[in-house]
XYZ file of N, CA and C in Angstrom:
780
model
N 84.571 118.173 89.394
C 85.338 117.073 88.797
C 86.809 117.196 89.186
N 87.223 116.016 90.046
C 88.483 116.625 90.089
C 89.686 116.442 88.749
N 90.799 117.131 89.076
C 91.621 117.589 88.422
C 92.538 116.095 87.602
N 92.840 116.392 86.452
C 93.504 115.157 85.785
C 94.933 115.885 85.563
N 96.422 115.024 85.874
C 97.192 115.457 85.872
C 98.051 114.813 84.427
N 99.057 115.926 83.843
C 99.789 114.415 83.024
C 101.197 114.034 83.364
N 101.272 112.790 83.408
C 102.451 112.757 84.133
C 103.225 111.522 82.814
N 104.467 111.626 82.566
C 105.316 111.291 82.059
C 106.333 110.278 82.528
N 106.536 109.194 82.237
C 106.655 107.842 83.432
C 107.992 107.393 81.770
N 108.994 107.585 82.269
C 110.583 106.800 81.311
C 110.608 105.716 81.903
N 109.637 104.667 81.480
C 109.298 103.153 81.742
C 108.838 102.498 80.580
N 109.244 101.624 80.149
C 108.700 100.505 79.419
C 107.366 100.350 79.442
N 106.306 100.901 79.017
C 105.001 100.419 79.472
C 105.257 98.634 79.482
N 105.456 97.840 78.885
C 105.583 96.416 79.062
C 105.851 95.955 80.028
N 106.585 96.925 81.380
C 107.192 97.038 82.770
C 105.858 96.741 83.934
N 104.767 97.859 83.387
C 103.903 97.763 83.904
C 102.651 96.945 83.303
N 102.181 96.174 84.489
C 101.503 95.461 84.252
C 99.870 96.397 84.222
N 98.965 95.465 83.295
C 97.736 96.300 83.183
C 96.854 97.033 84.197
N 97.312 96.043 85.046
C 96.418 96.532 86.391
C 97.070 97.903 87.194
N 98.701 98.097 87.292
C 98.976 98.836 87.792
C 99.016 99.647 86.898
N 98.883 100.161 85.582
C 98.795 101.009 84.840
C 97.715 101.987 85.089
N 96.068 100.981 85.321
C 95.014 101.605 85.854
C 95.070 102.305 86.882
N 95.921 102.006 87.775
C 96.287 102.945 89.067
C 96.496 104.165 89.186
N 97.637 104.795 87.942
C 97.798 105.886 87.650
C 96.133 106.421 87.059
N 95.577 106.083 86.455
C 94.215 106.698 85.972
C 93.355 106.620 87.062
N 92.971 105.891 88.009
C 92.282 105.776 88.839
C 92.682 106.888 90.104
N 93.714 107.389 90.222
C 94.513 108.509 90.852
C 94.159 110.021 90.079
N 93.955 110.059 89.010
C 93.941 111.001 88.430
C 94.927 111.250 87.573
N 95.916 110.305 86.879
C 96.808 110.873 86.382
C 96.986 109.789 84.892
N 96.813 110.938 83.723
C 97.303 110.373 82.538
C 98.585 110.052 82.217
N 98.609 108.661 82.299
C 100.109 108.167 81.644
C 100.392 108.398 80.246
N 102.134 108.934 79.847
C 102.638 108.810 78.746
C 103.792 108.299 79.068
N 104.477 107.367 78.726
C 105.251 106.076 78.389
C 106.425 106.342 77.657
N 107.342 106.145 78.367
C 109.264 106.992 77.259
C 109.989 105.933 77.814
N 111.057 105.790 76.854
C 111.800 104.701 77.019
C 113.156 105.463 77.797
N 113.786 104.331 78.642
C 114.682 105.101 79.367
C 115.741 105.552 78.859
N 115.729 106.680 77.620
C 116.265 107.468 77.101
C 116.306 109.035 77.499
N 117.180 109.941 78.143
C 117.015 110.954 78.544
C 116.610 112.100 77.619
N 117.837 112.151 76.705
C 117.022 112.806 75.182
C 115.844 112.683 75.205
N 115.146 111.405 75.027
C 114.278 111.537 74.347
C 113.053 112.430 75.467
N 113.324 111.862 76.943
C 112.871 112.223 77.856
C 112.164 113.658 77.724
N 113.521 114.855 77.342
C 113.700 115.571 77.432
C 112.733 116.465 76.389
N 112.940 115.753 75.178
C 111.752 115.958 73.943
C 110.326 115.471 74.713
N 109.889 115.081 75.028
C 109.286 114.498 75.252
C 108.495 115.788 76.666
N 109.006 115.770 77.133
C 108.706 117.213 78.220
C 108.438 118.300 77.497
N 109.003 118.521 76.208
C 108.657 119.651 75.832
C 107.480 119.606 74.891
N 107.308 118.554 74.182
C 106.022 117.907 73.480
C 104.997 117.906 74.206
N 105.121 117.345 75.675
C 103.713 116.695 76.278
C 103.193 117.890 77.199
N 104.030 118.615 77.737
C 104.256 119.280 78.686
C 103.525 118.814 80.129
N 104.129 117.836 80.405
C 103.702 116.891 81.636
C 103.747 118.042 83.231
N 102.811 117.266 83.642
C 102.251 117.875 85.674
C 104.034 117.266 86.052
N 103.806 116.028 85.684
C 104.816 115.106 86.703
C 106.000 114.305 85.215
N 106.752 114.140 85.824
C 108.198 113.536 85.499
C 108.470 112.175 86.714
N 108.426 110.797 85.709
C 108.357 109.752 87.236
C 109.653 109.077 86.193
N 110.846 109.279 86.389
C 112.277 108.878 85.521
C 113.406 107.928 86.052
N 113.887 106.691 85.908
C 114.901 106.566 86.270
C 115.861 107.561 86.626
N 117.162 107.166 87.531
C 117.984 107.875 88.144
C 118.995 107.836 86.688
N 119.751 106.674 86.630
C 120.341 105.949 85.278
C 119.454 105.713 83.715
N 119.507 106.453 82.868
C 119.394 106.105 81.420
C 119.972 106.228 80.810
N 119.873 105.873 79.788
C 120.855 106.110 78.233
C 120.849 107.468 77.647
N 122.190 107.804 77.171
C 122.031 109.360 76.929
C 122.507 110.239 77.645
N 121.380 110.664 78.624
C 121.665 111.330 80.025
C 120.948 111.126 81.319
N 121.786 111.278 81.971
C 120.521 111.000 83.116
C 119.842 111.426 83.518
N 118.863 111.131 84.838
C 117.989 112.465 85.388
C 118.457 113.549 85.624
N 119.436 113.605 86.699
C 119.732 115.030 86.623
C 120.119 115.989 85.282
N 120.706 114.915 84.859
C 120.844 115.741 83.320
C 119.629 116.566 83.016
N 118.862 115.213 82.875
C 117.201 115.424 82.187
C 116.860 116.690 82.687
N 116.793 117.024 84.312
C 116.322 118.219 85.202
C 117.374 119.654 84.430
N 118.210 119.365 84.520
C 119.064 120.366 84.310
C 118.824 120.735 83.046
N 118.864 119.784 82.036
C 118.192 120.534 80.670
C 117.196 121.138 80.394
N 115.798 120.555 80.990
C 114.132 121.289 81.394
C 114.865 122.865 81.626
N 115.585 122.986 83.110
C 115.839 124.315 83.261
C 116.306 125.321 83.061
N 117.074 125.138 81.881
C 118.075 125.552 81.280
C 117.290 126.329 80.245
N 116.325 125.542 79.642
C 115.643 126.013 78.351
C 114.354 126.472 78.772
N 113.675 125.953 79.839
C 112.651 126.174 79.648
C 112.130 127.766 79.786
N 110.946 128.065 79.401
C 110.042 129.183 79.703
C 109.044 128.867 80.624
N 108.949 127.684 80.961
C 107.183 127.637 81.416
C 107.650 127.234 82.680
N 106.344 126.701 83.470
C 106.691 126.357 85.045
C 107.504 124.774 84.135
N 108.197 124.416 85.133
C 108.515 123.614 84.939
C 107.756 122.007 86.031
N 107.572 121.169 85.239
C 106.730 119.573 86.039
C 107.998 119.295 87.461
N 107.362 118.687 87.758
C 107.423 117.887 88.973
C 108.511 116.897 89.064
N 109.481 116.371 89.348
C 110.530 115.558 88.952
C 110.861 114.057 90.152
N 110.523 112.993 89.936
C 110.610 112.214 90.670
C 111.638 111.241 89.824
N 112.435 111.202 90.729
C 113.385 110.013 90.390
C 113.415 108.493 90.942
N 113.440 107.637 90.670
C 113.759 106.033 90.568
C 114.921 105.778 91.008
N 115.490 104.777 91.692
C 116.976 103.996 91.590
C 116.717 103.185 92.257
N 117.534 101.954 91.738
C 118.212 101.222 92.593
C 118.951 101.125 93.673
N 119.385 102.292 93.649
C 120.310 102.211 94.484
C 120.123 103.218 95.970
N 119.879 102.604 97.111
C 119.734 103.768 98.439
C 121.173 104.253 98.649
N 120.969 105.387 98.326
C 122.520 106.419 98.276
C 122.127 107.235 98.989
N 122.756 107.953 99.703
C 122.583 109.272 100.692
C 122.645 110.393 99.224
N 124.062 109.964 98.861
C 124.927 110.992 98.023
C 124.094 111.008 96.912
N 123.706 110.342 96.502
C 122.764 110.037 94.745
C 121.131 111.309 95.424
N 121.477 110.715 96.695
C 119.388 111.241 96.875
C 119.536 112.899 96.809
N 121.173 113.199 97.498
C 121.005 114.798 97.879
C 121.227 115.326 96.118
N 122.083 114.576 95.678
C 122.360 115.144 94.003
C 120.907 115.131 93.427
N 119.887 114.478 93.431
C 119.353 114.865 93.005
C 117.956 115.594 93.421
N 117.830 115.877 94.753
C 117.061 116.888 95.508
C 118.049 118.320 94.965
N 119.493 118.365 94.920
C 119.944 120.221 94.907
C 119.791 120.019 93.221
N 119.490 118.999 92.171
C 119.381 119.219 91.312
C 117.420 119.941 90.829
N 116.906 119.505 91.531
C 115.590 119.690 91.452
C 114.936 118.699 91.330
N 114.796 117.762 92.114
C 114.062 117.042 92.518
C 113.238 116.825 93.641
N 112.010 116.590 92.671
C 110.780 116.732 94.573
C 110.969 115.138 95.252
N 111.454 114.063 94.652
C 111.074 113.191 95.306
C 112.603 111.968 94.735
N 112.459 111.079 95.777
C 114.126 110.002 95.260
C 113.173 108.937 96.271
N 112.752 107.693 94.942
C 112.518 106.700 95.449
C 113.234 105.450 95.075
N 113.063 104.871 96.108
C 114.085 103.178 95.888
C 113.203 102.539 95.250
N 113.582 102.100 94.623
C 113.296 100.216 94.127
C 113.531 99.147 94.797
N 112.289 97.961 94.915
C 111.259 98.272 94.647
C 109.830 98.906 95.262
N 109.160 99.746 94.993
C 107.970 100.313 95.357
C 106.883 100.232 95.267
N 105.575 100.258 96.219
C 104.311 100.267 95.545
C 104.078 101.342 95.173
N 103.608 100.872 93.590
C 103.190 101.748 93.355
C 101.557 102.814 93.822
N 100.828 102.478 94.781
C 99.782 102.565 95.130
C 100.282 103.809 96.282
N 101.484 102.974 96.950
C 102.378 104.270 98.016
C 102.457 105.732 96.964
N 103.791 105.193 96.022
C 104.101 106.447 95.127
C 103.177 107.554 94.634
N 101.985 106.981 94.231
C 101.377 107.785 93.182
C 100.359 108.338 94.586
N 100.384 108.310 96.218
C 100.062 108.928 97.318
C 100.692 110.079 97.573
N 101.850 109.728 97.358
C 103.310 110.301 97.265
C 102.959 111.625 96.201
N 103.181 111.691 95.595
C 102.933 112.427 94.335
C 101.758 113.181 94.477
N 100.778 112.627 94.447
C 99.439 113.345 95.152
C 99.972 114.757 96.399
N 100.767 114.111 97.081
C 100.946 115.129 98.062
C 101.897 116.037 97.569
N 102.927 115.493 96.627
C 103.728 116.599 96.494
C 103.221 117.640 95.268
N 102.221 116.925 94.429
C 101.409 118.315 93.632
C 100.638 118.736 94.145
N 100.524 118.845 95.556
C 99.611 119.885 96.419
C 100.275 120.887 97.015
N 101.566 120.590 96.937
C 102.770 121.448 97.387
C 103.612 122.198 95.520
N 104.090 121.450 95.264
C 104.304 122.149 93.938
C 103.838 122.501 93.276
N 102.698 121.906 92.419
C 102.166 122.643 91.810
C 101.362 123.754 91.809
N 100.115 124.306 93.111
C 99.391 124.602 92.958
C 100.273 125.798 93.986
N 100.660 126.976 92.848
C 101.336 128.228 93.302
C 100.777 129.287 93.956
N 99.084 129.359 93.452
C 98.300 130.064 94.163
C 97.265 129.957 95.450
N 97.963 129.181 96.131
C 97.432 128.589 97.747
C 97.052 130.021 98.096
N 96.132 129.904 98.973
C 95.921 131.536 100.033
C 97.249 130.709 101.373
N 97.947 131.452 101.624
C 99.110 131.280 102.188
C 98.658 131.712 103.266
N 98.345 131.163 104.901
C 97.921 131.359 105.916
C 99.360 130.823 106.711
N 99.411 132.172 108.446
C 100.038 131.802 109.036
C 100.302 130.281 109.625
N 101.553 129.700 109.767
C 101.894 128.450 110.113
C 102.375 128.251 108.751
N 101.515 128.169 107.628
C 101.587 127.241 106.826
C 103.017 127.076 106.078
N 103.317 126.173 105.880
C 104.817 125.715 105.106
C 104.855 126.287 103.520
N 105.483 127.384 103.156
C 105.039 128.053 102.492
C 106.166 128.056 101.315
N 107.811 128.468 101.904
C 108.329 128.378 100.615
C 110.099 127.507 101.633
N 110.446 125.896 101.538
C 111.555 125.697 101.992
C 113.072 125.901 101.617
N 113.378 126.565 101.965
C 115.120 126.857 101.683
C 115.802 125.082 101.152
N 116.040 125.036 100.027
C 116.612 123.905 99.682
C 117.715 123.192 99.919
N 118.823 124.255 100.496
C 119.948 123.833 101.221
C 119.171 123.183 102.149
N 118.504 123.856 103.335
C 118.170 123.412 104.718
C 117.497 122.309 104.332
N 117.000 122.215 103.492
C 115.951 121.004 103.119
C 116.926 119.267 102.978
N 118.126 119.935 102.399
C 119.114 118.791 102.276
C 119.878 118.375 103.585
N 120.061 119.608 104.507
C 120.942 119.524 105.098
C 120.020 118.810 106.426
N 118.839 118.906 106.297
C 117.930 117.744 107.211
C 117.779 116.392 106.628
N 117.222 116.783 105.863
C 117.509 114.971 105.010
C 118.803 114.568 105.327
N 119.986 114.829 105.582
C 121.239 114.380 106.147
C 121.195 113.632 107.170
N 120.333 115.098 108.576
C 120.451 114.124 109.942
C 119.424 113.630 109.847
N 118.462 113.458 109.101
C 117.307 112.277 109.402
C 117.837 111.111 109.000
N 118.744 110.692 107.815
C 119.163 109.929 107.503
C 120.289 109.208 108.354
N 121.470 109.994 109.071
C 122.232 109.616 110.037
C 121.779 109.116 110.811
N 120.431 109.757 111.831
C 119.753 109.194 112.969
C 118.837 107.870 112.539
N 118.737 107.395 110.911
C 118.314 106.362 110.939
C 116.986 105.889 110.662
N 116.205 107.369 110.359
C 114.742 107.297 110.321
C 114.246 106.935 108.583
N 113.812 106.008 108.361
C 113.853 105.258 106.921
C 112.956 106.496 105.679
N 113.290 106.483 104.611
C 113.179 107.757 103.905
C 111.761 107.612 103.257
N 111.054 106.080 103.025
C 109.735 105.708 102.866
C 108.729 105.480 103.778
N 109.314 106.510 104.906
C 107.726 106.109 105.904
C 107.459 107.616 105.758
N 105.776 107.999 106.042
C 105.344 109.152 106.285
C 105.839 110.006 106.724
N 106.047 109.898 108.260
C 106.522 110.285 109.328
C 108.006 111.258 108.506
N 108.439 110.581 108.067
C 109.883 110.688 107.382
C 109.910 112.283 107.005
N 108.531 112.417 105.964
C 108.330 113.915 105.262
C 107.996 114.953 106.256
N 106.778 114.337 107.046
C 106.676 114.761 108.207
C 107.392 115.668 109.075
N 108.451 114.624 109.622
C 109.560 115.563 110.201
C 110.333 116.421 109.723
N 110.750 115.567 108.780
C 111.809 117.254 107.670
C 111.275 118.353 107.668
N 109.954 118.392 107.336
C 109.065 119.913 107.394
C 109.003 120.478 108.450
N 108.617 120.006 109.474
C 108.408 119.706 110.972
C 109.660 120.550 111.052
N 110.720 120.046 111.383
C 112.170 120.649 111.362
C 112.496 121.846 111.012
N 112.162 121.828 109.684
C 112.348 123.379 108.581
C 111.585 124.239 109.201
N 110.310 123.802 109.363
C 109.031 125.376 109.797
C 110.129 125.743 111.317
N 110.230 124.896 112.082
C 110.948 125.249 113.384
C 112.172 126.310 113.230
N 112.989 125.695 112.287
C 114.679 126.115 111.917
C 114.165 127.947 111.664
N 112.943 127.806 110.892
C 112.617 129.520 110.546
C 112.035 130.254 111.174
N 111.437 129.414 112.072
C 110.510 130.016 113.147
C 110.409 129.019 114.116
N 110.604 129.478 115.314
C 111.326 129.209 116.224
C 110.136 128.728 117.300
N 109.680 130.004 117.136
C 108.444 130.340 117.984
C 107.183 129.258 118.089
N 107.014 128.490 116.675
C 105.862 127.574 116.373
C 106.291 126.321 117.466
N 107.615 125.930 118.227
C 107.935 124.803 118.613
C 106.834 124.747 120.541
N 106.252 126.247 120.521
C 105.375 126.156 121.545
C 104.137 126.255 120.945
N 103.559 125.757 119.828
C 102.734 125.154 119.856
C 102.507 124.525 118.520
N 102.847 123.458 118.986
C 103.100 122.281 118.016
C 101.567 121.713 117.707
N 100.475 121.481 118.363
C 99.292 120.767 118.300
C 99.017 122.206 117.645
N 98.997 122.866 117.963
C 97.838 124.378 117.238
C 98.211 124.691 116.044
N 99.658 124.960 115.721
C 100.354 124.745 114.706
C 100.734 124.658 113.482
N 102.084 123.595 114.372
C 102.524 123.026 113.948
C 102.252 121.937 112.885
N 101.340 120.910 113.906
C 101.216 119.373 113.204
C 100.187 120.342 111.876
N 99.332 121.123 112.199
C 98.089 121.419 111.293
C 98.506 122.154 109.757
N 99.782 122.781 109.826
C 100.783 123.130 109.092
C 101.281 122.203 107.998
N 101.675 121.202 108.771
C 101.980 120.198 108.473
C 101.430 119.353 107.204
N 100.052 119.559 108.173
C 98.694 118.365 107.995
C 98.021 118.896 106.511
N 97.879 120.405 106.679
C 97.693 121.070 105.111
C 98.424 121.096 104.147
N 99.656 121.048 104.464
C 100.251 120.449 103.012
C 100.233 119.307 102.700
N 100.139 118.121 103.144
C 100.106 117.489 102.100
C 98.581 116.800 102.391
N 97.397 117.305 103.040
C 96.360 117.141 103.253
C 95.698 116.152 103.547
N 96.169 116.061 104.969
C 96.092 114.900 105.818
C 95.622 115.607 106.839
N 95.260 114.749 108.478
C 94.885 115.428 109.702
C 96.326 115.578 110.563
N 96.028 116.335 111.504
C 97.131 116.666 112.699
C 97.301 115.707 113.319
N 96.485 114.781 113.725
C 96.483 113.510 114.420
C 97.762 112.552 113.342
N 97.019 112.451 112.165
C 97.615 111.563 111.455
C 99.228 112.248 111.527
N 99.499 113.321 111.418
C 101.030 113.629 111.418
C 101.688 113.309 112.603
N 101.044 113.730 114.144
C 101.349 113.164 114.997
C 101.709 111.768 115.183
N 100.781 110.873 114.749
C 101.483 109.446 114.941
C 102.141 109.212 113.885
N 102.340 109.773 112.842
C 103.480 109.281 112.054
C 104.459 109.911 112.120
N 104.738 110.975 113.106
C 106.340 111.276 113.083
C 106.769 110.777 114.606
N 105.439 110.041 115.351
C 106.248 109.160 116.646
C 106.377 107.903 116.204
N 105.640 107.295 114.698
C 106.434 106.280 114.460
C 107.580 106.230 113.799
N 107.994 107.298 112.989
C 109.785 107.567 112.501
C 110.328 107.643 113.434
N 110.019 108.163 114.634
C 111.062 108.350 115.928
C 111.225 106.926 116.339
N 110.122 106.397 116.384
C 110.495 104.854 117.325
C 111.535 104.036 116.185
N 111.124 103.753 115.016
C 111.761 103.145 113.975
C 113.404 103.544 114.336
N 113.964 104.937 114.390
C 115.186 105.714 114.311
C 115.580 105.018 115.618
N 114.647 104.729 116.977
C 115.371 104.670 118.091
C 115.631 102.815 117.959
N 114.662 102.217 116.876
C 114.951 101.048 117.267
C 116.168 100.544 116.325
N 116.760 100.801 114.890
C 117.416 100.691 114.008
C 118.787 101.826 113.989
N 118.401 102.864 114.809
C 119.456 103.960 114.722
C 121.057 103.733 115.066
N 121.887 104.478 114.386
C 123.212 104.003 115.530
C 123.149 104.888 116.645
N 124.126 104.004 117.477
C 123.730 105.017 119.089
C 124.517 105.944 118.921
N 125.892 105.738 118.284
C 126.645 106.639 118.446
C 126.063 108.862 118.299
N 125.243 108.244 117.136
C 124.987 108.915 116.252
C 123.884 109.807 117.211
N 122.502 108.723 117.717
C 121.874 109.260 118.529
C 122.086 110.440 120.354
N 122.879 109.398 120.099
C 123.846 110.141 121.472
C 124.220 111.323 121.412
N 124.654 111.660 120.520
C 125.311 112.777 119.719
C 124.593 114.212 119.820
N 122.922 113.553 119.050
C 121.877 114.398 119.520
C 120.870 114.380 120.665
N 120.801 113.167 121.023
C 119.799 112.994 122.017
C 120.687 112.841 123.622
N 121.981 112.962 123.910
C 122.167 112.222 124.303
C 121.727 112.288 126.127
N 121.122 113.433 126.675
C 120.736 113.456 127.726
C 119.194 112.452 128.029
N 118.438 112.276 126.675
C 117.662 111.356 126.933
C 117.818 109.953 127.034
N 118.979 109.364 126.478
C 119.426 107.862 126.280
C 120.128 108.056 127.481
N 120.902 108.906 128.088
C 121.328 108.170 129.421
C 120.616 108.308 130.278
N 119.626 109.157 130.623
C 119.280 109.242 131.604
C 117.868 108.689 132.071
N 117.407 107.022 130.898
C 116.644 106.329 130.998
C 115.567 106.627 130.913
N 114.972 107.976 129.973
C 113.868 108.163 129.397
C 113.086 107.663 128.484
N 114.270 107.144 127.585
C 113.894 106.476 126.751
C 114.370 107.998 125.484
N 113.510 107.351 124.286
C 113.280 108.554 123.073
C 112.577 109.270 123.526
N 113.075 110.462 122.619
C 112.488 111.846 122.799
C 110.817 112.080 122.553
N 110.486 112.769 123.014
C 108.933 113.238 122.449
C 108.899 113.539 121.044
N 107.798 113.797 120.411
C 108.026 114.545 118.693
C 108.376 115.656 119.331
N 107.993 116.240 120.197
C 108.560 117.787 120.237
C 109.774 118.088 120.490
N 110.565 117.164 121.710
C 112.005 117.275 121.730
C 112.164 116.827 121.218
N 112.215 116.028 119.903
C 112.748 115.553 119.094
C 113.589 116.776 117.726
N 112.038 117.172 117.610
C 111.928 118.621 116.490
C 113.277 119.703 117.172
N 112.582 119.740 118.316
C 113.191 121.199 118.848
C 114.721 121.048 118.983
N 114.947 120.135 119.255
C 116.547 119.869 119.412
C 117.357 119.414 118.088
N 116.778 119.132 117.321
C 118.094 119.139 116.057
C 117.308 120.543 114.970
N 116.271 121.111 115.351
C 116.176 122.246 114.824
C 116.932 123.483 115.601
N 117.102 123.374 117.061
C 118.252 124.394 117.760
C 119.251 124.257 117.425
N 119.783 123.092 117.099
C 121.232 122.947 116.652
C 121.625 123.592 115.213
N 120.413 123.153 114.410
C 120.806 123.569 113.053
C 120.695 125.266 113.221
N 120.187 126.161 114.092
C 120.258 127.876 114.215
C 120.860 127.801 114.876
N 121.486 127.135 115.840
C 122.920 127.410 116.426
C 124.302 127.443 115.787
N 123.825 126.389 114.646
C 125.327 125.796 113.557
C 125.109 127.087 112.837
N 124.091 127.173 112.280
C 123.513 128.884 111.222
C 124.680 130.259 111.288
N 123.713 130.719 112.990
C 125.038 131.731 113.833
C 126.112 131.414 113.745
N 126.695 130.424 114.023
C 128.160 130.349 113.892
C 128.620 130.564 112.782
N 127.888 130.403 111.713
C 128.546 130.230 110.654
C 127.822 131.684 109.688
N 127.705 132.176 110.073
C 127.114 133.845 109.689
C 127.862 134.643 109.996
């Protein structure tokens, strides 16, 4: 039987309509319903003791990060899963609340059918602490580095709701620590990848050459140039996924050394 999660949603149930309510149950996950009050939020975490946290960015009281920062402050136990909401696509809002502890920063508006995919993958990664931990596998990410890629993925333009998106960041990170995996990316890499959030290698493959194409078709050049820029002049076109990976993951252990 599989696993039922509880997850804690600072939404109006009246917000959601009946049908998408079923969604969350049909996923596996019991809804409980808080008004976008952080306090209460906060009670409310410690009452229910929820898998998942799905919260506005902005509430009354305090906000999410607040909300996060209070969980950790007090808590004893593992602490849930923390996904934040906004309105607003902020670079600056998304990294505040990834170094605050957040697994996930989604825009409005969303399907919810995407999200709660979303979530699925990231309690296959957070929650479940006792994985048998096999070589390749993406095992524990440095959270600075984790931000400080979400930066240039975001500069180069690659949109923060496509697959591909998570894809690469990881993609990136396993490289930045190990160096060595960037010769063999199909054996791997992608399969690395592909087990966390439990998908195929194939499927990671074409979704981090469709973030690349998206980045090359919407990107600024300046920006691209910057990193790519022996491939844009010299009429190759975009990079492979692999030069793609390998080259802003050399840079980031090149920036590292220097700065060690």
């Amino acid at each position: 039987m599989k696993k039922q999660f509880k997850i804690l949603i600072a939404e109006d149930a009246a917000e959601l309509s009946p049908k998408k309510t079923d969604l969350f149950l049909q996923h596996g996950f019991m809804p409980e319903f808080c008004s976008k009050d952080g306090i209460k939020v906060v009670e409310l975490i410690n009452r229910f003791h929820p898998d998942i946290v799905l919260m506005d960015m902005f509430m009354s009281n305090l906000d999410a990060i607040g909300v996060i920062r209070q969980v950790k402050k007090h808590s004893t136990e593992k602490n849930p899963v923390f996904v934040i909401v906004s309105n607003f696509d902020s670079d600056v809002l998304e990294r505040e609340a990834l170094s605050a502890g957040a697994a996930y920063y989604v825009i409005k508006p969303y399907r919810v059918e995407d999200l709660l995919d979303r979530i699925s993958d990231l309690l296959s990664y957070c929650i479940d602490d006792n994985r048998i931990k096999s070589k390749g596998e993406i095992l524990s990410l440095d959270k600075e580095l984790e931000i400080t890629v979400t930066d240039i993925l975001h500069q180069i333009g690659v949109p923060a709701h496509i697959k591909g998106y998570h894809y690469l960041r990881d993609s990136i990170m396993v490289c930045v620590i190990h160096p060595e995996i960037i010769n063999a990316v199909t054996k791997e890499l992608y399969p690395s990848v592909a087990n966390k959030y439990e998908t195929t290698s194939s499927r990671v493959e074409r979704a981090i050459r469709h973030a690349i194409e998206v980045a090359w078709d919407r990107g600024d050049v300046d920006i691209l140039n910057s990193y790519f820029g022996y491939t844009i002049h010299n009429g190759r076109g975009k990079p492979t996924n692999s030069e793609f990976i390998a080259m802003i993951s050399d840079r980031l252990r090149l920036h590292n050394k220097r700065s060690a």
